[in-house]
JSON list of C-alpha atoms and ligand atoms in Angstrom, two decimals:
[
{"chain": "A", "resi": 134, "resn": "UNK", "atom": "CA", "xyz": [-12.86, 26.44, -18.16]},
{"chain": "A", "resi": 135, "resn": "UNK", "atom": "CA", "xyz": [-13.97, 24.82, -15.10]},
{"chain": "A", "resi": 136, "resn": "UNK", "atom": "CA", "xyz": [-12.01, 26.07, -12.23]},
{"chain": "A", "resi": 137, "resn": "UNK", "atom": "CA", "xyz": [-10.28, 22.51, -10.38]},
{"chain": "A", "resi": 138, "resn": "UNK", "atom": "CA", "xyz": [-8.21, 22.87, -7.19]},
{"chain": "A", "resi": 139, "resn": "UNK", "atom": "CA", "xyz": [-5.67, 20.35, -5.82]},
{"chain": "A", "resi": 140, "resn": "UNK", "atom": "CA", "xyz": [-5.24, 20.28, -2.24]},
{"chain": "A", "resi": 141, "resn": "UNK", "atom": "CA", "xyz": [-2.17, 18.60, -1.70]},
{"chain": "A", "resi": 142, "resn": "UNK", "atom": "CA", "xyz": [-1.14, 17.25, 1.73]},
{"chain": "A", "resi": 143, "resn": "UNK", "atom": "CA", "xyz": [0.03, 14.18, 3.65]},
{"chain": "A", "resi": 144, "resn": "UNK", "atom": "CA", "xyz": [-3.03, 14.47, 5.87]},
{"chain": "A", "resi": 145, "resn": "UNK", "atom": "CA", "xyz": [-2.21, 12.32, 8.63]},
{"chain": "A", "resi": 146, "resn": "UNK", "atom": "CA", "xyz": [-4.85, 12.42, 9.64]},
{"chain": "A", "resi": 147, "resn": "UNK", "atom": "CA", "xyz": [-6.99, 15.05, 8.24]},
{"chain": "A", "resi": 148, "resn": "UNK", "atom": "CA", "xyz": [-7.90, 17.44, 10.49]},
{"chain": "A", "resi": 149, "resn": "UNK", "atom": "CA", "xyz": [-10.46, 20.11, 11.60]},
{"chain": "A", "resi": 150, "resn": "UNK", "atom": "CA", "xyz": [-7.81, 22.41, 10.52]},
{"chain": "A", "resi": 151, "resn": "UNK", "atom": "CA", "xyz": [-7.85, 20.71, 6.94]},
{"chain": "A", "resi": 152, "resn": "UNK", "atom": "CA", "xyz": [-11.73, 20.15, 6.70]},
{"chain": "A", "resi": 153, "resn": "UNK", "atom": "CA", "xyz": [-12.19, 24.16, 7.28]},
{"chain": "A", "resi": 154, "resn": "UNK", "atom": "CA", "xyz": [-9.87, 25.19, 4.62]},
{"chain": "A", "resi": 155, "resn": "UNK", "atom": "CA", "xyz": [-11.81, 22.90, 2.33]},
{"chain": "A", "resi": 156, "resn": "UNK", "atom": "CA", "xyz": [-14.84, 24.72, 3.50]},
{"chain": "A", "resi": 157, "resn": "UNK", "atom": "CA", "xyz": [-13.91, 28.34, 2.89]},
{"chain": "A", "resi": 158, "resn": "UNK", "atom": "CA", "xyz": [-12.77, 27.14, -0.68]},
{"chain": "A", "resi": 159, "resn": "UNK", "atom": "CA", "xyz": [-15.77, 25.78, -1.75]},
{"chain": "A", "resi": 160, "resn": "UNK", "atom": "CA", "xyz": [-17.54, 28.65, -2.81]},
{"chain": "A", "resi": 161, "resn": "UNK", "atom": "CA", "xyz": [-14.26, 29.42, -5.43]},
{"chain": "A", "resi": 162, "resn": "UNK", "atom": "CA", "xyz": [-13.90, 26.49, -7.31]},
{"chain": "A", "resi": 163, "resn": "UNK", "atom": "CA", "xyz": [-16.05, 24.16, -9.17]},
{"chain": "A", "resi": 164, "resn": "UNK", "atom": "CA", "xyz": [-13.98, 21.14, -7.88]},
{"chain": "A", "resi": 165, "resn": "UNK", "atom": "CA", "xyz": [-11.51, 20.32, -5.22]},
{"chain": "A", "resi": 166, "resn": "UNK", "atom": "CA", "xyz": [-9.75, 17.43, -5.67]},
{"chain": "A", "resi": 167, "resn": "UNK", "atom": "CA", "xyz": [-8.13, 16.50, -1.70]},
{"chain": "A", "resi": 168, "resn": "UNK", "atom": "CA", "xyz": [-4.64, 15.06, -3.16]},
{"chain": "A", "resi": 169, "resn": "UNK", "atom": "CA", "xyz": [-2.94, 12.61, -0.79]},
{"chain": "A", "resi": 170, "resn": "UNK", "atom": "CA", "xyz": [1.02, 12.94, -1.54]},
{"chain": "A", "resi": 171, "resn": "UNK", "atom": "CA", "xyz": [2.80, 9.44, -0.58]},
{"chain": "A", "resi": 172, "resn": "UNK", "atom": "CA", "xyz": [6.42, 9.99, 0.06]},
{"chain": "A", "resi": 173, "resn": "UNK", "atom": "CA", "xyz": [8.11, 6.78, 0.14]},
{"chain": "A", "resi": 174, "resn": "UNK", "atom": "CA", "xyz": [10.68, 7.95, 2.76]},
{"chain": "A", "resi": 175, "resn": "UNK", "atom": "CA", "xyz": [8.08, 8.97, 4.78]},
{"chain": "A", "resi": 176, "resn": "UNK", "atom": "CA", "xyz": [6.21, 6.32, 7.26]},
{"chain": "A", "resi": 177, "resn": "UNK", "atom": "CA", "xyz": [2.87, 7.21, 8.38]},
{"chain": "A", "resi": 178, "resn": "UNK", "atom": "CA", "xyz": [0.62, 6.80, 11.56]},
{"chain": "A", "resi": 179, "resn": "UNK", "atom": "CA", "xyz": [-2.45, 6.09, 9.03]},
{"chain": "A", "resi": 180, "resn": "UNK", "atom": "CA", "xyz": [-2.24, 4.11, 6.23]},
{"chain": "A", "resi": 181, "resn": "UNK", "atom": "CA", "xyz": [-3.18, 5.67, 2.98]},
{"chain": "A", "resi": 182, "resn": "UNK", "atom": "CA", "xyz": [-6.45, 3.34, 2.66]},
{"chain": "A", "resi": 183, "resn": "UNK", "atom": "CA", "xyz": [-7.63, 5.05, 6.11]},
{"chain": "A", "resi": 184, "resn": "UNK", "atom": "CA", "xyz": [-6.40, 8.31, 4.94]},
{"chain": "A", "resi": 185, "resn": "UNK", "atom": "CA", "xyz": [-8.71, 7.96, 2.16]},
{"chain": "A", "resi": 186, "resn": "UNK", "atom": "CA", "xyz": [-11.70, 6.87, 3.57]},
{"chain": "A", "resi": 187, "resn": "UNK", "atom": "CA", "xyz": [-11.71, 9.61, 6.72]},
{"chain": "A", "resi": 188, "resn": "UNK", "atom": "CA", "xyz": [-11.68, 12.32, 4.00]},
{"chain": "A", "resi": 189, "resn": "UNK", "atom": "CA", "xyz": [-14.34, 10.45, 1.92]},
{"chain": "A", "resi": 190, "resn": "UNK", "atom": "CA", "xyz": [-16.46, 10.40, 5.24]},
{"chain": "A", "resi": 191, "resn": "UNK", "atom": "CA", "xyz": [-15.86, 13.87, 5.84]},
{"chain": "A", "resi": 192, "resn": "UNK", "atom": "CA", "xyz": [-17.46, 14.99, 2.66]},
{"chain": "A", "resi": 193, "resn": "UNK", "atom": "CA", "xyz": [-19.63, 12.13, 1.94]},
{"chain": "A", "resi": 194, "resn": "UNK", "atom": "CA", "xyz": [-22.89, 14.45, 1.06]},
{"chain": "A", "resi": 195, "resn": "UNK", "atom": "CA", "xyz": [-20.18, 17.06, -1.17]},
{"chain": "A", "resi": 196, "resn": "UNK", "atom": "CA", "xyz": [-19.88, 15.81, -4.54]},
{"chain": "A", "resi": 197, "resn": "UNK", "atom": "CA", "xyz": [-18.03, 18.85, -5.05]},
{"chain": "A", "resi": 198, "resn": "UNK", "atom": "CA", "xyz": [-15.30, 17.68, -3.07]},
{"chain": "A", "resi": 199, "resn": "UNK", "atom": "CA", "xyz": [-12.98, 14.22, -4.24]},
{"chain": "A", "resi": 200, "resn": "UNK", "atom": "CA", "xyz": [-10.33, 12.53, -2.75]},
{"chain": "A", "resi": 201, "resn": "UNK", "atom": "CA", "xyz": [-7.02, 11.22, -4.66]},
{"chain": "A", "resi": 202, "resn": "UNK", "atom": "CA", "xyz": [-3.75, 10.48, -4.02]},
{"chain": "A", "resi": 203, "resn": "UNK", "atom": "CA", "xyz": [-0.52, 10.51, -5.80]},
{"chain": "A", "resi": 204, "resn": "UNK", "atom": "CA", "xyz": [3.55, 10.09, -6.01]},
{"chain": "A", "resi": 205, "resn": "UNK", "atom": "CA", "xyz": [4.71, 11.95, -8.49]},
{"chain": "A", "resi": 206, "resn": "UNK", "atom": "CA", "xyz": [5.13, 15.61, -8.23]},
{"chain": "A", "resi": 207, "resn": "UNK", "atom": "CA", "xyz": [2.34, 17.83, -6.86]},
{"chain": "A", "resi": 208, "resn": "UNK", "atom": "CA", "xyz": [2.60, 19.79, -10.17]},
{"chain": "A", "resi": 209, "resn": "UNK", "atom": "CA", "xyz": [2.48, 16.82, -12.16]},
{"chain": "A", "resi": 210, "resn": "UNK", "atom": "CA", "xyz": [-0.41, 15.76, -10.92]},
{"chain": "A", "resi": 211, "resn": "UNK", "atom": "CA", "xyz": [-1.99, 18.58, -10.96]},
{"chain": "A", "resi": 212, "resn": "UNK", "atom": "CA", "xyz": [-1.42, 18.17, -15.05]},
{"chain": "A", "resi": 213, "resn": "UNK", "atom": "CA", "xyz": [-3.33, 14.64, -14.37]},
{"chain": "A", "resi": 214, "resn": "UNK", "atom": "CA", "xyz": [-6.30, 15.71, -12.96]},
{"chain": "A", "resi": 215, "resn": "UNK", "atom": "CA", "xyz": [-6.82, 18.90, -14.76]},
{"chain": "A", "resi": 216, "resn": "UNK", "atom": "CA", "xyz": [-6.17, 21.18, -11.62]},
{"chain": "A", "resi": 217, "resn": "UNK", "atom": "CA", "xyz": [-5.21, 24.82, -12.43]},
{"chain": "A", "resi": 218, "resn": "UNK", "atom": "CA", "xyz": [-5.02, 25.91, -9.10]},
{"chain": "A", "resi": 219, "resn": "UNK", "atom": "CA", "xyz": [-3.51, 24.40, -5.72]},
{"chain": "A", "resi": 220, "resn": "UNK", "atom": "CA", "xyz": [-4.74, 25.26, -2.03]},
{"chain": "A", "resi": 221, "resn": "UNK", "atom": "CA", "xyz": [-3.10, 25.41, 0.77]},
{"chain": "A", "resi": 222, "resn": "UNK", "atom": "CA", "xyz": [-3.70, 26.62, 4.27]},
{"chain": "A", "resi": 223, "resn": "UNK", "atom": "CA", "xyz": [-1.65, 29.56, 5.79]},
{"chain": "A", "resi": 224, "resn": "UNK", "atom": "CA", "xyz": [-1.66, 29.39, 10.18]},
{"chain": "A", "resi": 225, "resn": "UNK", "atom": "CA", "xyz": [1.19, 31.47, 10.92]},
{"chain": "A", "resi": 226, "resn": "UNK", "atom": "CA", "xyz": [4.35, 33.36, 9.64]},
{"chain": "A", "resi": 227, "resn": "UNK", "atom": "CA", "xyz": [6.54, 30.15, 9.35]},
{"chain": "A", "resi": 228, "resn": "UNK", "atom": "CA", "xyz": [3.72, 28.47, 7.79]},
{"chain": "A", "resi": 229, "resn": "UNK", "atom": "CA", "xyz": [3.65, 31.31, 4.65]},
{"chain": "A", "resi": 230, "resn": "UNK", "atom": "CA", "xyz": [7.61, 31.69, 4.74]},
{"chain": "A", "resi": 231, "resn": "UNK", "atom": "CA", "xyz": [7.90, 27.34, 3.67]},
{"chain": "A", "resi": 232, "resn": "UNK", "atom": "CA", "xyz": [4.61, 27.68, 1.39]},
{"chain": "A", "resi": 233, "resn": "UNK", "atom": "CA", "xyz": [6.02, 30.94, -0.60]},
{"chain": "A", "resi": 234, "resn": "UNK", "atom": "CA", "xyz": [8.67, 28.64, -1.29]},
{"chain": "A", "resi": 235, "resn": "UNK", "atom": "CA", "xyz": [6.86, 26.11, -2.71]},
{"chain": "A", "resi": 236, "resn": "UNK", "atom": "CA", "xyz": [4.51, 27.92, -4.50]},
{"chain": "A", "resi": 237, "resn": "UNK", "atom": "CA", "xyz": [7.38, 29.59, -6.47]},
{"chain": "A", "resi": 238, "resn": "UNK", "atom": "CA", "xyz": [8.96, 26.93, -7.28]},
{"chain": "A", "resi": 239, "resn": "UNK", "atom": "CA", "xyz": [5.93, 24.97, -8.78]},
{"chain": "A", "resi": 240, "resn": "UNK", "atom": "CA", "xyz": [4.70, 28.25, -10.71]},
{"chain": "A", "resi": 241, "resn": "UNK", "atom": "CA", "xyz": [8.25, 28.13, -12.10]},
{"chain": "A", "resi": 242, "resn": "UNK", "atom": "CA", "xyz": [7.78, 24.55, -13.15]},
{"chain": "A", "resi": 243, "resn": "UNK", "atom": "CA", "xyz": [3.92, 24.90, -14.16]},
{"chain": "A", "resi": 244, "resn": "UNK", "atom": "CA", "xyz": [3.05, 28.23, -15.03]},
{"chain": "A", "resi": 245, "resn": "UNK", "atom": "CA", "xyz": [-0.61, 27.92, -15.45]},
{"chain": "A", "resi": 246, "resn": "UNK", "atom": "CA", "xyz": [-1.21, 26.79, -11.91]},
{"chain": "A", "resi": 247, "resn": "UNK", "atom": "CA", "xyz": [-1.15, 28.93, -9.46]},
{"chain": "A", "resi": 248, "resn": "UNK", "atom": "CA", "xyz": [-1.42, 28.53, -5.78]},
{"chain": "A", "resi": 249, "resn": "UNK", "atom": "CA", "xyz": [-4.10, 30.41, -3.26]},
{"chain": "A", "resi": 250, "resn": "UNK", "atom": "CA", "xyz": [-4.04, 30.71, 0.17]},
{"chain": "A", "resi": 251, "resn": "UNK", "atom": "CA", "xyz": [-6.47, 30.61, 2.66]},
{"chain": "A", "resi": 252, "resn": "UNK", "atom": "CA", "xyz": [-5.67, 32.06, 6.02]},
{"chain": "A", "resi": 253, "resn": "UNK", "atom": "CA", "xyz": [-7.12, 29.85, 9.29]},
{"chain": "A", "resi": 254, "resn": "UNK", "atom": "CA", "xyz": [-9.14, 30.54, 11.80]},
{"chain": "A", "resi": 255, "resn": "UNK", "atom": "CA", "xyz": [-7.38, 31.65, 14.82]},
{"chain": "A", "resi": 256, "resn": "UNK", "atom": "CA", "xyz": [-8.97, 28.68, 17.01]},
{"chain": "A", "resi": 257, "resn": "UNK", "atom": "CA", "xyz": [-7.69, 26.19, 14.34]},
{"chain": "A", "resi": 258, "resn": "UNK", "atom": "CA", "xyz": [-4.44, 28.02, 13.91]},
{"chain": "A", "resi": 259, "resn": "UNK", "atom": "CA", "xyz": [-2.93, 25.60, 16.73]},
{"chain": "A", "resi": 260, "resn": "UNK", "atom": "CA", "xyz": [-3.75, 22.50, 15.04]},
{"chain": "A", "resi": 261, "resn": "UNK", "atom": "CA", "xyz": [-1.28, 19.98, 13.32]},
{"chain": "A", "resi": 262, "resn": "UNK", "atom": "CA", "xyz": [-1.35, 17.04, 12.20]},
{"chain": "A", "resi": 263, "resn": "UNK", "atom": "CA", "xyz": [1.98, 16.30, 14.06]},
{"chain": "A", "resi": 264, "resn": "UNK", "atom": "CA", "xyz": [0.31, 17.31, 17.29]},
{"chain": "A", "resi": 265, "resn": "UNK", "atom": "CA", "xyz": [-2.22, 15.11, 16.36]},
{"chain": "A", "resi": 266, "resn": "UNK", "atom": "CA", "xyz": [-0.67, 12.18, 15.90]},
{"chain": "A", "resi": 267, "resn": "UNK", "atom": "CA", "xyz": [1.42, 12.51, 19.03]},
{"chain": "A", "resi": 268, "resn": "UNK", "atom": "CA", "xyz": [-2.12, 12.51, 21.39]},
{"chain": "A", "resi": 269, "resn": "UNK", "atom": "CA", "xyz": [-3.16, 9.29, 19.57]},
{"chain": "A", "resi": 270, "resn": "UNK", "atom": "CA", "xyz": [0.46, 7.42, 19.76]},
{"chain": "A", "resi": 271, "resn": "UNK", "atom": "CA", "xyz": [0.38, 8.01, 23.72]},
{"chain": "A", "resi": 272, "resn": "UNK", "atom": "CA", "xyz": [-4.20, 6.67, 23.78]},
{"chain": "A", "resi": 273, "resn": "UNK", "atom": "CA", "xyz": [-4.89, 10.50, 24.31]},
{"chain": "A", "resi": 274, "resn": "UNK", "atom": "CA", "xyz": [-8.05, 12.26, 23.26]},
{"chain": "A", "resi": 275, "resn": "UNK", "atom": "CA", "xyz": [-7.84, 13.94, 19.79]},
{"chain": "A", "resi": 276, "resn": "UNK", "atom": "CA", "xyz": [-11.57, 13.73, 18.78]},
{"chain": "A", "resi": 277, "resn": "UNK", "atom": "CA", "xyz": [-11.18, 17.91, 19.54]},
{"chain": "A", "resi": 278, "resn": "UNK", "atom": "CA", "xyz": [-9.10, 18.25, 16.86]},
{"chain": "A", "resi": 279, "resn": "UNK", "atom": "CA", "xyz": [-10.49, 16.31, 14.31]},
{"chain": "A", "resi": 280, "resn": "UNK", "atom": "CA", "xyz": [-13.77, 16.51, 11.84]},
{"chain": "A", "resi": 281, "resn": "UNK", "atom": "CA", "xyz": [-16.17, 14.89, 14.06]},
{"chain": "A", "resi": 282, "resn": "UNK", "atom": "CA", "xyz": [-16.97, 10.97, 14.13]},
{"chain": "A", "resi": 283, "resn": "UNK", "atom": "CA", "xyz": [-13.72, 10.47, 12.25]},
{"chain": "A", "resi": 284, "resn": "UNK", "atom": "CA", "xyz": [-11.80, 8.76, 14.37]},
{"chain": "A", "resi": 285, "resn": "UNK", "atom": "CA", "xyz": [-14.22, 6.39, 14.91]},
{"chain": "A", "resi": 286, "resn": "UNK", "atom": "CA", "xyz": [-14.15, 4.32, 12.06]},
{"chain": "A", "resi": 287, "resn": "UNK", "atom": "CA", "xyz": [-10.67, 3.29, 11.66]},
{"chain": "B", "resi": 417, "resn": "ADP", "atom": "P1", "xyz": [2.15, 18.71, 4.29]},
{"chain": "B", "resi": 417, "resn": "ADP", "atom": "O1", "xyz": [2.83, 17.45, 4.72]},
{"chain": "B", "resi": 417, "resn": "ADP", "atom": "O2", "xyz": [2.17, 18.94, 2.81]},
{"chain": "B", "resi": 417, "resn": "ADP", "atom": "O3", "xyz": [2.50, 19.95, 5.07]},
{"chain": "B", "resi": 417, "resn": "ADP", "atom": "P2", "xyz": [-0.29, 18.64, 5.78]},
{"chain": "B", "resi": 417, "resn": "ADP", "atom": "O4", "xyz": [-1.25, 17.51, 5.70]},
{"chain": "B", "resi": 417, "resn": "ADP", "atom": "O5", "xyz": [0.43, 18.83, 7.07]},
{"chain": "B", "resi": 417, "resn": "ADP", "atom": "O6", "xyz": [0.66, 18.39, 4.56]},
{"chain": "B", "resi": 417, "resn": "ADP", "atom": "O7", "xyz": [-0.98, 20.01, 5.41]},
{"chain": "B", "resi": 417, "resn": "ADP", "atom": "C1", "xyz": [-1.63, 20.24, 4.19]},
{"chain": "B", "resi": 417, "resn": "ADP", "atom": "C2", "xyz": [-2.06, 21.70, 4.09]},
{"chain": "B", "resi": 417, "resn": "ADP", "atom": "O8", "xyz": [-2.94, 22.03, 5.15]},
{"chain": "B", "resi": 417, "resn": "ADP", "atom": "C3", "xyz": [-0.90, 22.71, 4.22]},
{"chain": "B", "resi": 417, "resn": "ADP", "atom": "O9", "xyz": [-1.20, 23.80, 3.36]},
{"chain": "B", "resi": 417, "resn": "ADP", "atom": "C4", "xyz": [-0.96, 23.15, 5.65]},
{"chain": "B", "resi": 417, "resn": "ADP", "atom": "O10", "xyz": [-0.42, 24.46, 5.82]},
{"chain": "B", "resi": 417, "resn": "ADP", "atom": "C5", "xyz": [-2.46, 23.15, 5.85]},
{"chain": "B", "resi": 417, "resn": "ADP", "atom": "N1", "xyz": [-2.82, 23.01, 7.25]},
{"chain": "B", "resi": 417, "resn": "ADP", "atom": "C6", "xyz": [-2.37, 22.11, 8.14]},
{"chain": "B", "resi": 417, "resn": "ADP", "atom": "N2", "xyz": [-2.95, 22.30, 9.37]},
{"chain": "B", "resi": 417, "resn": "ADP", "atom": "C7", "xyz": [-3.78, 23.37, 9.22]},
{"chain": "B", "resi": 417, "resn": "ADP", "atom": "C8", "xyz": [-4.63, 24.10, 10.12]},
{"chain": "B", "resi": 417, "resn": "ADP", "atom": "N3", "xyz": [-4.74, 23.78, 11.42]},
{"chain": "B", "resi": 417, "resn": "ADP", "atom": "N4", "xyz": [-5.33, 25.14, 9.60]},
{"chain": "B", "resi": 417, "resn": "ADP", "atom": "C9", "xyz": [-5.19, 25.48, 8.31]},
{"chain": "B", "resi": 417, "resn": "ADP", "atom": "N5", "xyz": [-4.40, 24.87, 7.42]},
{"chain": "B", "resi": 417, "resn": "ADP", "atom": "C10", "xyz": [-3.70, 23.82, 7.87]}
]
């Protein structure tokens, strides 16, 4: 069985943070699919169009590597595209205390899928997408903190 990961986020906007998780997964699975949750509650800085086409860039030479997005469950769509694992990234304490959580719960509703962490590098630890999106609301300089040449072709 091929071995298909879903990593699930809101990714807005993808960030070096994000892009190095990807990287240290590679090597485990045969496919990652990057999973772009829409929450309709939620409003975004980036639409999802953008969303999808800075991760595309990001991995344009790694077939390996997709790009999707969804609003139904995470588990649900893990169903859809075959996924029997989900990754997430781990930076700090409060991080694995909110991602426990949710890895529980979708075990519970999905057995077969389980969820593995990979634990950042301390100089990415700092990153969020939050942070992120603050610097480019107020015309600061985020290109630091993203995968590089991204933010140039919104
Ligand atoms: P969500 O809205 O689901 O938290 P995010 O886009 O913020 O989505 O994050 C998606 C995943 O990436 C989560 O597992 C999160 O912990 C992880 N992540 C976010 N920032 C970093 C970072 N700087 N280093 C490693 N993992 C990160």
């Amino acid at each position: 069985m091929k071995k298909i990961a879903l990593f699930p986020g809101s990714f807005d906007p993808f960030t070096k943070g994000h892009f190095s998780i990807v990287k240290k997964a590679m090597p485990l699975f045969d496919k990652i699919v990057i999973g772009i949750g829409e929450n309709s509650n939620k409003t975004y800085l980036f639409s999802l169009e953008q969303r999808i086409n800075f991760i595309k860039h990001c991995f344009k030479t790694t077939p390996q590597v997709e790009v999707g997005s969804y609003n139904n469950l995470t588990v649900d769509y893990c169903r859809e595209i075959g996924a029997n694992y989900i990754l997430r990234g781990l930076r700090n304490s409060v991080d694995f205390g909110f991602e426990r959580n949710i890895a529980q719960m979708n075990h519970a509703m999905m057995p077969s899928v389980e969820t593995v962490f990979i634990v950042t590098d301390p100089e990415l630890s700092a990153i969020s997408s939050t942070i992120v999106r603050e610097i480019i609301r107020h015309n600061g300089n985020a290109s630091e903190f993203v995968p590089h040449g991204m933010l140039d072709i919104i």
